[in-house]
PDB file of C-alpha atoms in Angstrom:
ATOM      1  CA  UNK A 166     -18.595 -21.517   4.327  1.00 75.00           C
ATOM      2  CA  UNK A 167     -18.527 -23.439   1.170  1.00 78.00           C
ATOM      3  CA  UNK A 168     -22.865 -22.300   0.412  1.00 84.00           C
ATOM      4  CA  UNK A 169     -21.697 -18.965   1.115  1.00 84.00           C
ATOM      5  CA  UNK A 170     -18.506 -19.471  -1.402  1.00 79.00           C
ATOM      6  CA  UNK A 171     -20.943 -21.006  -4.254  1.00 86.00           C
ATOM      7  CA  UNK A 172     -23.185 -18.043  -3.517  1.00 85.00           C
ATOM      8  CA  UNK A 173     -20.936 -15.464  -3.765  1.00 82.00           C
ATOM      9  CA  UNK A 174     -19.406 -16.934  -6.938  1.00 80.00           C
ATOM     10  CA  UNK A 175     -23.142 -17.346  -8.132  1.00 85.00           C
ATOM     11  CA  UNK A 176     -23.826 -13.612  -7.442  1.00 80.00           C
ATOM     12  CA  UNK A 177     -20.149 -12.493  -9.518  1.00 76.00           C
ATOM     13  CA  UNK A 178     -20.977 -14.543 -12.890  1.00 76.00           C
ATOM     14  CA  UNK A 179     -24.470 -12.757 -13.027  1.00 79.00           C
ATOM     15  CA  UNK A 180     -22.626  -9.122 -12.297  1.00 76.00           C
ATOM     16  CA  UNK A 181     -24.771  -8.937  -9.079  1.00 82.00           C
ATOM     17  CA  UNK A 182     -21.792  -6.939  -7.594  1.00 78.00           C
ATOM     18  CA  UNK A 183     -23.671  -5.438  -4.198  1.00 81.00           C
ATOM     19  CA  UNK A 184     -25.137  -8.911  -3.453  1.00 86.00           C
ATOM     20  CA  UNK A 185     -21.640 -10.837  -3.943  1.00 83.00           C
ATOM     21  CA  UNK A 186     -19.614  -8.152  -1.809  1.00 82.00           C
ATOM     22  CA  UNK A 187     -22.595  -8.424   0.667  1.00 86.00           C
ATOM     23  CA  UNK A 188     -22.262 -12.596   0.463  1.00 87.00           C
ATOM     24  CA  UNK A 189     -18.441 -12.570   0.412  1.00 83.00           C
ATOM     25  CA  UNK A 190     -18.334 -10.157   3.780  1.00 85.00           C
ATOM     26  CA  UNK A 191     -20.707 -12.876   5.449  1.00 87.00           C
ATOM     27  CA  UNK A 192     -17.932 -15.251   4.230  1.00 83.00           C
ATOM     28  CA  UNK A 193     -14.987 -13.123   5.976  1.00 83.00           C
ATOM     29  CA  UNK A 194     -17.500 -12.876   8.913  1.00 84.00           C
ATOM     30  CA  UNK A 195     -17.429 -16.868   9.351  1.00 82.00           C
ATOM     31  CA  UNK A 196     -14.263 -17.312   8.784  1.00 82.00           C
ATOM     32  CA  UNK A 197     -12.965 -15.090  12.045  1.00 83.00           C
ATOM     33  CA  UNK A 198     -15.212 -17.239  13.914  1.00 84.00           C
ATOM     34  CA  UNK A 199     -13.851 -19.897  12.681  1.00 82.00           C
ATOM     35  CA  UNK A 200     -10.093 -19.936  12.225  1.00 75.00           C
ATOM     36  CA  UNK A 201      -9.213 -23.696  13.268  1.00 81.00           C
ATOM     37  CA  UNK A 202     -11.730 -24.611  10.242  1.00 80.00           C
ATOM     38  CA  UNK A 203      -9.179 -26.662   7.911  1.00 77.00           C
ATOM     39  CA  UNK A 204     -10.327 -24.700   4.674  1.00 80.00           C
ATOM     40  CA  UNK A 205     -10.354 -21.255   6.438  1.00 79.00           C
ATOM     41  CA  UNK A 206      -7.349 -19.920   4.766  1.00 75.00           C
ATOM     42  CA  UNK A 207      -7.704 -20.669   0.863  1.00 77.00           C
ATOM     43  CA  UNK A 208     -11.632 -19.349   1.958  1.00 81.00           C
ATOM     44  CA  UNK A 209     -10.061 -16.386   2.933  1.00 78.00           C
ATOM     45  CA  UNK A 210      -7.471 -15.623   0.260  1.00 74.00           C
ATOM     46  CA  UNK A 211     -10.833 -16.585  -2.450  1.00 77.00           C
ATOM     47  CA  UNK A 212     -12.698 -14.369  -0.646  1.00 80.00           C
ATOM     48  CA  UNK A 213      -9.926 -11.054  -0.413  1.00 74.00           C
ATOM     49  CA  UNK A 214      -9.236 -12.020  -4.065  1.00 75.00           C
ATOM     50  CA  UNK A 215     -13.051 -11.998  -4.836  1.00 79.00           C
ATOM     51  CA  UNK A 216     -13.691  -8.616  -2.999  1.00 77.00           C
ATOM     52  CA  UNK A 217     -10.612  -7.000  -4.848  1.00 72.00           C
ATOM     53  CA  UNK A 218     -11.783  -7.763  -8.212  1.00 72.00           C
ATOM     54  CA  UNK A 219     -15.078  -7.073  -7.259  1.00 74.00           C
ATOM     55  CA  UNK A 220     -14.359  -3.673  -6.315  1.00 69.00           C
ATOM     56  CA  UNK A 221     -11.932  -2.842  -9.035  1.00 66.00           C
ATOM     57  CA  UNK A 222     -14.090  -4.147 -11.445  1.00 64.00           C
ATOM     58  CA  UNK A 223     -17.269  -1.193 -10.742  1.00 64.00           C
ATOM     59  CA  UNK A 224     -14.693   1.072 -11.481  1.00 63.00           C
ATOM     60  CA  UNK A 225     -15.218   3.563  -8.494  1.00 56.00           C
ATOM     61  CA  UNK A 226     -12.508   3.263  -6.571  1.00 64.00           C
ATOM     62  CA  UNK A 227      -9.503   5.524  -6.399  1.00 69.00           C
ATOM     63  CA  UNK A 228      -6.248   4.841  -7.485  1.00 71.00           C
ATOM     64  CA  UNK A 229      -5.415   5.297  -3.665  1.00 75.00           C
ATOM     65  CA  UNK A 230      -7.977   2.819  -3.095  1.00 73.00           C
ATOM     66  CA  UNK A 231      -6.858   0.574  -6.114  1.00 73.00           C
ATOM     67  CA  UNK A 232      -3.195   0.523  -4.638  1.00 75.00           C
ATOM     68  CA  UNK A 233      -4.327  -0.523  -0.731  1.00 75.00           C
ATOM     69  CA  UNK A 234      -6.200  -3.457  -2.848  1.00 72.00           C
ATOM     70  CA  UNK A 235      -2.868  -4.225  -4.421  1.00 74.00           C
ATOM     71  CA  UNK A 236      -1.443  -4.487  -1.055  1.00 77.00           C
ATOM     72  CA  UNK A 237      -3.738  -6.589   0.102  1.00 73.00           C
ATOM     73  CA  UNK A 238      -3.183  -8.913  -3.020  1.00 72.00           C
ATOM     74  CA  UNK A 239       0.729  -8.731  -2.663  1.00 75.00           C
ATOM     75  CA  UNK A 240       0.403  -9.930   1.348  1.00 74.00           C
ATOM     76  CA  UNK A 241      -2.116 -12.768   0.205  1.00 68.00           C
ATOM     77  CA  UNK A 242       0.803 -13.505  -2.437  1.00 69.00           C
ATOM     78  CA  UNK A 243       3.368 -13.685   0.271  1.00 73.00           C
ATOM     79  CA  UNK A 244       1.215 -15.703   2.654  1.00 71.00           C
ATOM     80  CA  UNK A 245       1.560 -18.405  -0.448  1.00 69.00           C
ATOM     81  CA  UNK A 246       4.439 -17.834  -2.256  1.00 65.00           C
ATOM     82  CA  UNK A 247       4.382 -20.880  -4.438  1.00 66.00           C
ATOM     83  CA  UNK A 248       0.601 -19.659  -5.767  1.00 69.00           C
ATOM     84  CA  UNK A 249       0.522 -17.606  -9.035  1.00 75.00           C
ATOM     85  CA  UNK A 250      -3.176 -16.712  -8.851  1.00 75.00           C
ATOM     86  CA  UNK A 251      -2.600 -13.292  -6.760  1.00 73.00           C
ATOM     87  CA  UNK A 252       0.470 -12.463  -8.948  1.00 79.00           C
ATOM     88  CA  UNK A 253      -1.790 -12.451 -12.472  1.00 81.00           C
ATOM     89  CA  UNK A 254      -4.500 -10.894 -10.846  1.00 78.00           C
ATOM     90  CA  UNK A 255      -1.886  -8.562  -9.673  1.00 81.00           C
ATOM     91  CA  UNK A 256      -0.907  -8.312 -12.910  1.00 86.00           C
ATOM     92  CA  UNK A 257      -4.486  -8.038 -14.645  1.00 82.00           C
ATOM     93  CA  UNK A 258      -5.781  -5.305 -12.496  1.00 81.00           C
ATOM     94  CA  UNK A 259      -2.302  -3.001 -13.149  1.00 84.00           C
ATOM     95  CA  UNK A 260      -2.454  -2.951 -16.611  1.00 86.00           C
ATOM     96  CA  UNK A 261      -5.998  -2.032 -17.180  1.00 81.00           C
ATOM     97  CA  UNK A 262      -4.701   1.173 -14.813  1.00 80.00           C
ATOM     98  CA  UNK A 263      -3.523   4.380 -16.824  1.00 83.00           C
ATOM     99  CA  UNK A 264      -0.854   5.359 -14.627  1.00 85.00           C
ATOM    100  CA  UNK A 265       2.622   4.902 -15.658  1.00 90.00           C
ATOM    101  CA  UNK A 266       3.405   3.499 -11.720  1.00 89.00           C
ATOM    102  CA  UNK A 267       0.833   0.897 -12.348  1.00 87.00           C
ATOM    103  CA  UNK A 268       2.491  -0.193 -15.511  1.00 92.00           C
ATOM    104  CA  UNK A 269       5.912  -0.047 -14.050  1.00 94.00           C
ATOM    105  CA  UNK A 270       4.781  -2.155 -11.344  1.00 91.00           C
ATOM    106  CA  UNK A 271       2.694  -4.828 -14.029  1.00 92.00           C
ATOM    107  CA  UNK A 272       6.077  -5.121 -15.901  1.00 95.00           C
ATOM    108  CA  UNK A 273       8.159  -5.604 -12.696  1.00 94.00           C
ATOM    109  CA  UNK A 274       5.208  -8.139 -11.596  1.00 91.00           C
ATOM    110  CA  UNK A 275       5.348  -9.772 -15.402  1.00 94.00           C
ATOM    111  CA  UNK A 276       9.253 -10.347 -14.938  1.00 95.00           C
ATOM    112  CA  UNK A 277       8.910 -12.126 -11.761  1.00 90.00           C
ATOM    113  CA  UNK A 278       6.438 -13.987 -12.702  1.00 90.00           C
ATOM    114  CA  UNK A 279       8.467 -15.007 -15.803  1.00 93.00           C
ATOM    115  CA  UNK A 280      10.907 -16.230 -13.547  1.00 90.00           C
ATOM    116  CA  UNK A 281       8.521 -18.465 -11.629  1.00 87.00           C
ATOM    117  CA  UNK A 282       7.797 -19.961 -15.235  1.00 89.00           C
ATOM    118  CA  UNK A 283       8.344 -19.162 -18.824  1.00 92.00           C
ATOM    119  CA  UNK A 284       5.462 -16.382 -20.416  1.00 93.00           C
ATOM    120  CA  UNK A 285       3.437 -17.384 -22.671  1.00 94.00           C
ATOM    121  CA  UNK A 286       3.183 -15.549 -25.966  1.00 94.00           C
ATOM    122  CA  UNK A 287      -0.065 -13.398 -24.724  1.00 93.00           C
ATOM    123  CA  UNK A 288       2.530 -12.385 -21.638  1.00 94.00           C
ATOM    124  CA  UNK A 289       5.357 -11.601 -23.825  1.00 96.00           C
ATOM    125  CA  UNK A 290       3.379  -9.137 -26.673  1.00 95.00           C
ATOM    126  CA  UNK A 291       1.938  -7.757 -23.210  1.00 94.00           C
ATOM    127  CA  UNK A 292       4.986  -6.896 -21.685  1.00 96.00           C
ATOM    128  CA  UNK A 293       6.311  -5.451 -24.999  1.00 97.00           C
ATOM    129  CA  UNK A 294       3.400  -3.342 -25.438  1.00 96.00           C
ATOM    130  CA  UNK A 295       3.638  -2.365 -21.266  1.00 96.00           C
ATOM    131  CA  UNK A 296       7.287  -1.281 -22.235  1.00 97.00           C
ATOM    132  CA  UNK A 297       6.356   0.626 -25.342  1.00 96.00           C
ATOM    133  CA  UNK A 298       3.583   2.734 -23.091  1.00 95.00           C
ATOM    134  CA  UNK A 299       6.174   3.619 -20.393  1.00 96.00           C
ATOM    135  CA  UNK A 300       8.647   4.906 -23.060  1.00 95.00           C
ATOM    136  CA  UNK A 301      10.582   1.723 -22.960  1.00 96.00           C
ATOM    137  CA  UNK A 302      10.566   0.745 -26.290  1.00 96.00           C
ATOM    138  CA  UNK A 303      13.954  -0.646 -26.396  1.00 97.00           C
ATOM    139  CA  UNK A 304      13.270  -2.932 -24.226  1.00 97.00           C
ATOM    140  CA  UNK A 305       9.700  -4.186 -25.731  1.00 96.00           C
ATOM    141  CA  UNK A 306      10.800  -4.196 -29.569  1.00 96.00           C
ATOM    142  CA  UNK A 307      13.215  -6.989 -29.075  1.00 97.00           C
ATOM    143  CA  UNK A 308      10.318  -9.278 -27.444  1.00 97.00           C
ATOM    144  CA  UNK A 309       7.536  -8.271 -30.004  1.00 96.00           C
ATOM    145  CA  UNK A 310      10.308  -9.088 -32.702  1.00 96.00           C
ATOM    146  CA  UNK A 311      11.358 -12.470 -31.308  1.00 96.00           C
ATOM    147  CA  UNK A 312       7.503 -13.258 -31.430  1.00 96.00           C
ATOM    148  CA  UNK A 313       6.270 -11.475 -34.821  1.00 95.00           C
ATOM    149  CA  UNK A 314       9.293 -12.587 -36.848  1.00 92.00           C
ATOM    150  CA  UNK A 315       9.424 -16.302 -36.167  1.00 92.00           C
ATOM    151  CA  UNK A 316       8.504 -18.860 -38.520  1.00 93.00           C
ATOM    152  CA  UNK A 317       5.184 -19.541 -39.170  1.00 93.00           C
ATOM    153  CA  UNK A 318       4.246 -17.056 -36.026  1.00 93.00           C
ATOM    154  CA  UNK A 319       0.517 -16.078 -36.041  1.00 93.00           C
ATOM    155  CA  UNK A 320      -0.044 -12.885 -38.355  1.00 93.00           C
ATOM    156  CA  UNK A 321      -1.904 -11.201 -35.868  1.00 94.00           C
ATOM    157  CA  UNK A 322       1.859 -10.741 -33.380  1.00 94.00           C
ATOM    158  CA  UNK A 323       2.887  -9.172 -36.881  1.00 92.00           C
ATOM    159  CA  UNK A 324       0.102  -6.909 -36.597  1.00 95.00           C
ATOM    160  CA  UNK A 325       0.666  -5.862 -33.512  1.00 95.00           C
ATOM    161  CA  UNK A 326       4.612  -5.659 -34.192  1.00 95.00           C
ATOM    162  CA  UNK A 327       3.635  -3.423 -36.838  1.00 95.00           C
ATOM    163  CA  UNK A 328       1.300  -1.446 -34.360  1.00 95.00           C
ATOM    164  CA  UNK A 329       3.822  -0.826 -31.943  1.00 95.00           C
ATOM    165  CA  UNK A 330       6.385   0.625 -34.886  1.00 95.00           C
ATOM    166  CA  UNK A 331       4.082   3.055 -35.923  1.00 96.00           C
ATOM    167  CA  UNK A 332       3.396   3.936 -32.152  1.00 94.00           C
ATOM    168  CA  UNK A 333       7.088   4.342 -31.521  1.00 93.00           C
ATOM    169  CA  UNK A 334       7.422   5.965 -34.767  1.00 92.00           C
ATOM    170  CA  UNK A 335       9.568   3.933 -36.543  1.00 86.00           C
TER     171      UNK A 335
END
């Protein structure tokens, strides 16, 4: 399981998408025949997180499609609840999405994950900005504020503060 693991992540860091969804469905495959195998669960949550990406990542799926792979994510989260990695992949693939229920549910997923542990400035001007696209800008200028208007805060969250004004037109 592990060759097939190494292969498969071989195949995704040289964007050889067909071979690693080929390699990572071998993986699944020996994993159902071997479910007493000590390292057959986190092989199989790598593996469904792998595929998902995968998939997302050529683009050609639906957004019907997109949100049975969120599912699938979401269970894998449940199945380890004290594991962040679904829940900012979660998070990752919703906000590249377009649709305002994908970044409804990226700001609901950014707030629980905030309450797992504190976000880090990158997570904050990203929630702010998710707020300002789903016409919630009263709740995302206070965030970009706190961030853009502390002392000796990095110009570029001023930038972007002053971004989002002018996109809110204020």
């Amino acid at each position: 399981m592990l060759a097939r693991r190494e292969l498969a992540s071989f195949y995704l860091r040289q964007k050889m998408d067909q071979m690693a969804l080929s390699t990572i469905d071998q993986l699944s495959n020996l994993i159902q025949k071997k479910p007493d195998d000590p390292l057959a669960s986190e092989y199989r949550v790598w593996a469904n997180r792998a595929k998902v990406v995968t998939d997302v990542a050529t683009g050609t799926k639906s957004y019907d499609e997109f949100v049975a792979y969120d599912e699938q994510l979401k269970k894998a989260a449940e199945e380890r609840p004290d594991e962040v990695n679904d829940l900012v992949l979660r998070i990752s693939l919703l906000t590249q999405r377009q649709e305002a229920e994908s970044l409804r549910k990226a700001i609901d997923l950014l707030l629980e994950f905030d309450r797992r542990q504190p976000l880090q400035t990158g997570d904050q001007l990203l929630l702010a900005r998710l707020y300002s696209k789903v016409g919630k800008w009263e709740l995302g200028r206070p965030i970009i504020e706190s961030l853009a208007l502390k002392p000796g805060a990095d110009p570029k969250l001023f930038v972007a503060y002053a971004e989002l004004l002018v996109q809110n037109e204020e």
